[in-house]
mmCIF file of C-alpha atoms in Angstrom:
data_model
loop_
_atom_site.group_PDB
_atom_site.id
_atom_site.type_symbol
_atom_site.label_atom_id
_atom_site.label_comp_id
_atom_site.label_asym_id
_atom_site.label_seq_id
_atom_site.Cartn_x
_atom_site.Cartn_y
_atom_site.Cartn_z
ATOM 1 C CA MET A 1 13.731 13.254 33.272
ATOM 2 C CA VAL A 2 11.439 12.083 30.495
ATOM 3 C CA SER A 3 9.601 8.868 31.337
ATOM 4 C CA VAL A 4 9.586 5.802 29.104
ATOM 5 C CA ASP A 5 5.834 6.141 28.587
ATOM 6 C CA ALA A 6 6.204 9.778 27.513
ATOM 7 C CA MET A 7 8.952 8.814 25.039
ATOM 8 C CA ARG A 8 6.840 6.003 23.646
ATOM 9 C CA THR A 9 3.822 8.287 23.289
ATOM 10 C CA ALA A 10 5.923 10.905 21.490
ATOM 11 C CA VAL A 11 7.337 8.325 19.079
ATOM 12 C CA GLY A 12 3.837 6.941 18.582
ATOM 13 C CA ILE A 13 2.509 10.384 17.640
ATOM 14 C CA VAL A 14 5.348 10.806 15.141
ATOM 15 C CA GLY A 15 4.594 7.296 13.900
ATOM 16 C CA ASN A 16 0.950 8.247 13.404
ATOM 17 C CA ALA A 17 1.961 11.275 11.327
ATOM 18 C CA ILE A 18 4.337 9.187 9.199
ATOM 19 C CA ALA A 19 1.792 6.380 8.822
ATOM 20 C CA LEU A 20 -0.764 8.948 7.645
ATOM 21 C CA GLY A 21 1.786 10.074 5.065
ATOM 22 C CA LEU A 22 2.227 6.430 4.069
ATOM 23 C CA PHE A 23 -1.502 5.978 3.577
ATOM 24 C CA LEU A 24 -1.687 9.180 1.502
ATOM 25 C CA SER A 25 1.461 8.482 -0.541
ATOM 26 C CA PRO A 26 -0.393 6.544 -3.304
ATOM 27 C CA LEU A 27 -2.540 9.642 -3.925
ATOM 28 C CA PRO A 28 -0.530 10.707 -7.039
ATOM 29 C CA THR A 29 -1.049 7.189 -8.422
ATOM 30 C CA PHE A 30 -4.816 7.427 -8.030
ATOM 31 C CA ILE A 31 -4.890 10.959 -9.435
ATOM 32 C CA ARG A 32 -3.163 9.488 -12.495
ATOM 33 C CA ILE A 33 -5.716 6.649 -12.604
ATOM 34 C CA TRP A 34 -8.552 9.185 -12.291
ATOM 35 C CA LYS A 35 -7.199 11.311 -15.147
ATOM 36 C CA LYS A 36 -6.533 8.365 -17.461
ATOM 37 C CA LYS A 37 -9.741 6.548 -16.448
ATOM 38 C CA SER A 38 -7.681 3.347 -16.267
ATOM 39 C CA VAL A 39 -5.675 1.427 -13.658
ATOM 40 C CA GLU A 40 -3.092 0.602 -16.372
ATOM 41 C CA GLU A 41 -0.562 -1.900 -14.965
ATOM 42 C CA PHE A 42 -0.983 -0.905 -11.316
ATOM 43 C CA SER A 43 -1.728 -3.812 -8.989
ATOM 44 C CA VAL A 44 -4.588 -3.785 -6.473
ATOM 45 C CA ILE A 45 -2.803 -6.231 -4.150
ATOM 46 C CA PRO A 46 -0.857 -3.662 -2.047
ATOM 47 C CA TYR A 47 -4.070 -1.720 -1.376
ATOM 48 C CA VAL A 48 -6.324 -4.631 -0.384
ATOM 49 C CA ALA A 49 -3.481 -6.021 1.738
ATOM 50 C CA THR A 50 -3.061 -2.665 3.501
ATOM 51 C CA LEU A 51 -6.837 -2.382 3.989
ATOM 52 C CA LEU A 52 -6.971 -5.797 5.669
ATOM 53 C CA ASN A 53 -3.972 -4.922 7.814
ATOM 54 C CA CYS A 54 -5.546 -1.633 8.962
ATOM 55 C CA MET A 55 -8.886 -3.236 9.820
ATOM 56 C CA LEU A 56 -7.206 -5.928 11.923
ATOM 57 C CA TRP A 57 -5.002 -3.436 13.773
ATOM 58 C CA MET A 58 -8.085 -1.277 14.355
ATOM 59 C CA LEU A 59 -9.710 -4.330 15.973
ATOM 60 C CA TYR A 60 -6.537 -4.897 18.031
ATOM 61 C CA GLY A 61 -6.616 -1.294 19.275
ATOM 62 C CA LEU A 62 -10.214 -1.409 20.512
ATOM 63 C CA PRO A 63 -10.512 -1.032 24.333
ATOM 64 C CA ILE A 64 -12.430 -4.322 24.526
ATOM 65 C CA VAL A 65 -9.494 -6.130 22.905
ATOM 66 C CA HIS A 66 -6.296 -4.316 23.900
ATOM 67 C CA PRO A 67 -6.800 -1.362 26.285
ATOM 68 C CA ASN A 68 -4.612 1.769 26.201
ATOM 69 C CA SER A 69 -3.930 1.494 22.460
ATOM 70 C CA THR A 70 -5.456 4.788 21.354
ATOM 71 C CA LEU A 71 -2.613 5.641 18.959
ATOM 72 C CA VAL A 72 -2.875 2.247 17.253
ATOM 73 C CA LEU A 73 -6.660 2.585 16.971
ATOM 74 C CA THR A 74 -6.763 6.145 15.594
ATOM 75 C CA ILE A 75 -4.171 5.768 12.842
ATOM 76 C CA ASN A 76 -5.565 2.459 11.640
ATOM 77 C CA ALA A 77 -9.112 3.841 11.578
ATOM 78 C CA ALA A 78 -7.812 6.638 9.341
ATOM 79 C CA GLY A 79 -5.881 4.095 7.255
ATOM 80 C CA THR A 80 -8.985 1.949 6.816
ATOM 81 C CA ALA A 81 -10.980 4.918 5.483
ATOM 82 C CA ILE A 82 -8.198 5.971 3.077
ATOM 83 C CA GLU A 83 -7.463 2.481 1.740
ATOM 84 C CA LEU A 84 -11.177 1.865 1.299
ATOM 85 C CA CYS A 85 -11.319 4.904 -1.003
ATOM 86 C CA TYR A 86 -8.361 3.568 -3.012
ATOM 87 C CA VAL A 87 -9.920 0.134 -3.469
ATOM 88 C CA ILE A 88 -13.280 1.622 -4.515
ATOM 89 C CA LEU A 89 -11.536 3.854 -7.079
ATOM 90 C CA TYR A 90 -9.605 0.843 -8.386
ATOM 91 C CA LEU A 91 -12.840 -1.110 -8.774
ATOM 92 C CA PHE A 92 -14.444 1.817 -10.600
ATOM 93 C CA PHE A 93 -11.635 2.307 -13.138
ATOM 94 C CA SER A 94 -10.712 -1.337 -13.721
ATOM 95 C CA ASP A 95 -12.505 -3.888 -15.860
ATOM 96 C CA GLY A 96 -12.517 -7.550 -16.801
ATOM 97 C CA PRO A 97 -10.250 -9.885 -14.805
ATOM 98 C CA LYS A 98 -8.644 -6.990 -12.894
ATOM 99 C CA ARG A 99 -11.996 -5.818 -11.526
ATOM 100 C CA SER A 100 -13.072 -9.374 -10.690
ATOM 101 C CA LYS A 101 -9.808 -10.026 -8.853
ATOM 102 C CA ALA A 102 -10.041 -6.740 -6.929
ATOM 103 C CA LEU A 103 -13.672 -7.407 -5.949
ATOM 104 C CA LEU A 104 -12.929 -10.933 -4.710
ATOM 105 C CA LEU A 105 -9.980 -9.696 -2.639
ATOM 106 C CA PHE A 106 -12.082 -6.866 -1.181
ATOM 107 C CA ILE A 107 -14.893 -9.234 -0.199
ATOM 108 C CA GLY A 108 -12.267 -11.570 1.261
ATOM 109 C CA ASP A 109 -10.940 -8.726 3.440
ATOM 110 C CA LEU A 110 -14.394 -7.994 4.845
ATOM 111 C CA ALA A 111 -15.118 -11.690 5.450
ATOM 112 C CA ILE A 112 -11.831 -12.247 7.327
ATOM 113 C CA VAL A 113 -12.303 -9.252 9.637
ATOM 114 C CA ALA A 114 -15.956 -10.082 10.320
ATOM 115 C CA THR A 115 -15.075 -13.711 11.150
ATOM 116 C CA VAL A 116 -12.152 -12.787 13.414
ATOM 117 C CA SER A 117 -14.224 -10.150 15.243
ATOM 118 C CA ALA A 118 -17.080 -12.566 15.866
ATOM 119 C CA ILE A 119 -14.843 -15.392 17.103
ATOM 120 C CA VAL A 120 -12.721 -13.204 19.384
ATOM 121 C CA LEU A 121 -15.602 -11.287 20.959
ATOM 122 C CA VAL A 122 -17.871 -14.315 21.417
ATOM 123 C CA PHE A 123 -15.448 -17.051 22.513
ATOM 124 C CA PHE A 124 -12.690 -15.124 24.334
ATOM 125 C CA HIS A 125 -13.568 -13.008 27.351
ATOM 126 C CA THR A 126 -10.289 -11.549 28.657
ATOM 127 C CA HIS A 127 -8.102 -8.798 27.251
ATOM 128 C CA GLU A 128 -5.065 -11.097 27.367
ATOM 129 C CA ARG A 129 -6.655 -13.816 25.250
ATOM 130 C CA ARG A 130 -8.210 -11.361 22.799
ATOM 131 C CA SER A 131 -4.928 -9.467 22.446
ATOM 132 C CA LEU A 132 -3.053 -12.723 21.873
ATOM 133 C CA ILE A 133 -5.357 -14.007 19.117
ATOM 134 C CA VAL A 134 -5.802 -10.697 17.297
ATOM 135 C CA GLY A 135 -2.126 -9.805 17.811
ATOM 136 C CA ILE A 136 -0.927 -13.025 16.160
ATOM 137 C CA LEU A 137 -3.296 -12.484 13.231
ATOM 138 C CA CYS A 138 -2.138 -8.870 12.922
ATOM 139 C CA VAL A 139 1.470 -10.042 12.687
ATOM 140 C CA ILE A 140 0.597 -12.615 10.015
ATOM 141 C CA PHE A 141 -1.444 -10.252 7.840
ATOM 142 C CA CYS A 142 0.943 -7.344 8.391
ATOM 143 C CA ILE A 143 3.728 -9.538 7.011
ATOM 144 C CA ILE A 144 1.457 -10.384 4.058
ATOM 145 C CA MET A 145 0.927 -6.646 3.514
ATOM 146 C CA TYR A 146 4.672 -6.088 3.380
ATOM 147 C CA LEU A 147 5.092 -9.121 1.106
ATOM 148 C CA ALA A 148 2.427 -7.856 -1.308
ATOM 149 C CA PRO A 149 4.817 -5.433 -3.091
ATOM 150 C CA LEU A 150 7.083 -8.403 -3.909
ATOM 151 C CA THR A 151 4.940 -9.014 -7.002
ATOM 152 C CA VAL A 152 5.618 -5.442 -8.069
ATOM 153 C CA MET A 153 9.323 -5.759 -7.189
ATOM 154 C CA ARG A 154 9.590 -8.872 -9.353
ATOM 155 C CA SER A 155 8.081 -6.907 -12.236
ATOM 156 C CA VAL A 156 10.541 -4.056 -11.579
ATOM 157 C CA ILE A 157 13.533 -6.409 -11.837
ATOM 158 C CA LYS A 158 12.114 -8.117 -14.931
ATOM 159 C CA ASN A 159 11.338 -4.873 -16.811
ATOM 160 C CA LYS A 160 14.156 -2.781 -15.285
ATOM 161 C CA SER A 161 11.611 -0.065 -14.561
ATOM 162 C CA VAL A 162 10.237 1.405 -11.320
ATOM 163 C CA GLU A 163 7.448 3.319 -13.083
ATOM 164 C CA TYR A 164 4.729 1.270 -11.393
ATOM 165 C CA MET A 165 6.397 1.205 -7.951
ATOM 166 C CA PRO A 166 5.898 4.784 -6.676
ATOM 167 C CA LEU A 167 8.937 6.254 -4.903
ATOM 168 C CA SER A 168 6.699 8.161 -2.477
ATOM 169 C CA LEU A 169 5.211 4.875 -1.247
ATOM 170 C CA SER A 170 8.650 3.281 -0.768
ATOM 171 C CA VAL A 171 10.007 6.295 1.164
ATOM 172 C CA ALA A 172 6.905 6.509 3.368
ATOM 173 C CA SER A 173 7.109 2.746 4.052
ATOM 174 C CA PHE A 174 10.737 3.125 5.146
ATOM 175 C CA PHE A 175 10.064 5.883 7.689
ATOM 176 C CA ASN A 176 6.888 4.194 8.898
ATOM 177 C CA GLY A 177 8.699 0.905 9.539
ATOM 178 C CA LEU A 178 11.583 2.706 11.248
ATOM 179 C CA CYS A 179 9.370 4.752 13.560
ATOM 180 C CA TRP A 180 7.066 1.916 14.631
ATOM 181 C CA THR A 181 10.021 -0.413 15.198
ATOM 182 C CA ILE A 182 11.473 2.168 17.602
ATOM 183 C CA TYR A 183 8.034 2.562 19.221
ATOM 184 C CA ALA A 184 7.781 -1.197 19.776
ATOM 185 C CA LEU A 185 11.300 -1.489 21.201
ATOM 186 C CA ILE A 186 10.946 1.312 23.788
ATOM 187 C CA ARG A 187 8.426 -0.806 25.675
ATOM 188 C CA PHE A 188 8.810 -4.147 23.945
ATOM 189 C CA ASP A 189 5.755 -5.274 21.997
ATOM 190 C CA LEU A 190 6.439 -8.427 19.971
ATOM 191 C CA TYR A 191 3.327 -8.042 17.809
ATOM 192 C CA ILE A 192 4.394 -4.593 16.581
ATOM 193 C CA THR A 193 8.143 -5.325 16.398
ATOM 194 C CA ILE A 194 8.079 -8.322 14.030
ATOM 195 C CA PRO A 195 6.015 -6.937 11.125
ATOM 196 C CA ASN A 196 7.508 -3.442 11.243
ATOM 197 C CA THR A 197 11.089 -4.731 11.259
ATOM 198 C CA LEU A 198 10.287 -6.829 8.200
ATOM 199 C CA GLY A 199 8.533 -3.849 6.619
ATOM 200 C CA LEU A 200 11.649 -1.759 7.199
ATOM 201 C CA LEU A 201 13.803 -4.347 5.410
ATOM 202 C CA PHE A 202 11.404 -4.627 2.448
ATOM 203 C CA SER A 203 11.196 -0.857 2.058
ATOM 204 C CA ILE A 204 14.996 -0.624 2.020
ATOM 205 C CA THR A 205 14.984 -3.214 -0.776
ATOM 206 C CA GLN A 206 12.482 -1.100 -2.719
ATOM 207 C CA LEU A 207 14.643 2.009 -2.318
ATOM 208 C CA VAL A 208 17.670 0.079 -3.586
ATOM 209 C CA LEU A 209 15.644 -0.924 -6.670
ATOM 210 C CA HIS A 210 14.758 2.736 -7.251
ATOM 211 C CA VAL A 211 18.442 3.612 -7.221
ATOM 212 C CA LEU A 212 19.355 0.728 -9.542
ATOM 213 C CA TYR A 213 16.619 1.281 -12.135
ATOM 214 C CA TYR A 214 16.067 5.058 -11.980
ATOM 215 C CA LYS A 215 18.013 5.765 -15.187
ATOM 216 C CA THR A 216 16.568 2.847 -17.169
ATOM 217 C CA THR A 217 13.051 3.930 -16.156
ATOM 218 C CA LYS A 218 13.666 7.468 -17.424
ATOM 219 C CA MET A 219 15.098 6.070 -20.669
ATOM 220 C CA GLN A 220 12.082 3.794 -21.214
ATOM 221 C CA ILE A 221 9.598 6.624 -20.585
ATOM 222 C CA ALA A 222 11.529 8.972 -22.909
ATOM 223 C CA GLU A 223 11.700 6.308 -25.614
ATOM 224 C CA ARG A 224 7.976 5.629 -25.306
ATOM 225 C CA LYS A 225 7.199 9.335 -25.625
ATOM 226 C CA LYS A 226 9.527 9.592 -28.628
ATOM 227 C CA LYS A 227 7.777 6.682 -30.333
ATOM 228 C CA GLY A 228 4.459 8.339 -29.624
ATOM 229 C CA GLU A 229 5.629 11.578 -31.226
ATOM 230 C CA VAL A 230 7.011 9.710 -34.249
ATOM 231 C CA GLY A 231 3.738 7.819 -34.567
ATOM 232 C CA LEU A 232 1.779 11.059 -34.361
ATOM 233 C CA THR A 233 3.997 12.651 -37.034
ATOM 234 C CA GLY A 234 3.413 9.647 -39.284
ATOM 235 C CA VAL A 235 -0.342 9.996 -38.896
ATOM 236 C CA VAL A 236 -0.177 13.707 -39.753
ATOM 237 C CA VAL A 237 1.951 13.012 -42.856
ATOM 238 C CA VAL A 238 -0.389 10.260 -44.060
ATOM 239 C CA ASP A 239 -3.425 12.478 -43.505
ATOM 240 C CA SER A 240 -1.740 15.289 -45.436
ATOM 241 C CA LEU A 241 -0.991 12.959 -48.351
ATOM 242 C CA LYS A 242 -4.568 11.707 -48.369
ATOM 243 C CA THR A 243 -5.865 15.275 -48.399
ATOM 244 C CA SER A 244 -3.614 16.376 -51.255
ATOM 245 C CA THR A 245 -4.438 13.251 -53.251
ATOM 246 C CA SER A 246 -8.173 13.598 -52.842
ATOM 247 C CA ALA A 247 -8.249 17.371 -53.453
ATOM 248 C CA PRO A 248 -9.970 18.287 -56.757
ATOM 249 C CA SER A 249 -7.639 19.692 -59.462
ATOM 250 C CA ASN A 250 -8.481 22.935 -61.317
#
């Protein structure tokens, strides 16, 4: 018979694989940003929120804070590295107020984690107390991470377009929330259950929005491309007229 710990470990390994997929799911977005040399209308908030969340969970998973949390530590260390790359790319290809906002949020992330680490390691000397403090903060900031896409969701409803809310990210968020909720319920862990259950609900909402606005998004993109082609044709016609008008007559 399979033990509870073995089941939990197996689900945790699957959760790590799915979470890695979640962290990598914005890759097409950043390839697009790289090619266009612009962040366009993409928001930095989901990425700085995820970075903060990963750094705090990495702190939670350290042996000196919460022993026997190797799976939590490894995936969040990987997530921290990946999200850090995203934020740096965003800073590089943004400008003006967007870059200033992204930089302030990034510095805020680092300041929060440094402050929490110092307080917990200096003033609390047992695993129970450290786990309690960091665990509560992880829940709070994990909820903030899942709330971050609400700004994007509001824009989706307003514009009736999911162009700037990648489907890959919504799907990965759904399976990540589902897997880690199961993981937390096998051997009940309140700190992991609360944020991942909420994350599961938010990701379902995002998927519903994709279903509702899929057609209108396609129509808007097609219309924009059509206008671009019409505009290009107009430029060609005008240039042709200018050329014929300015050409010397024999």
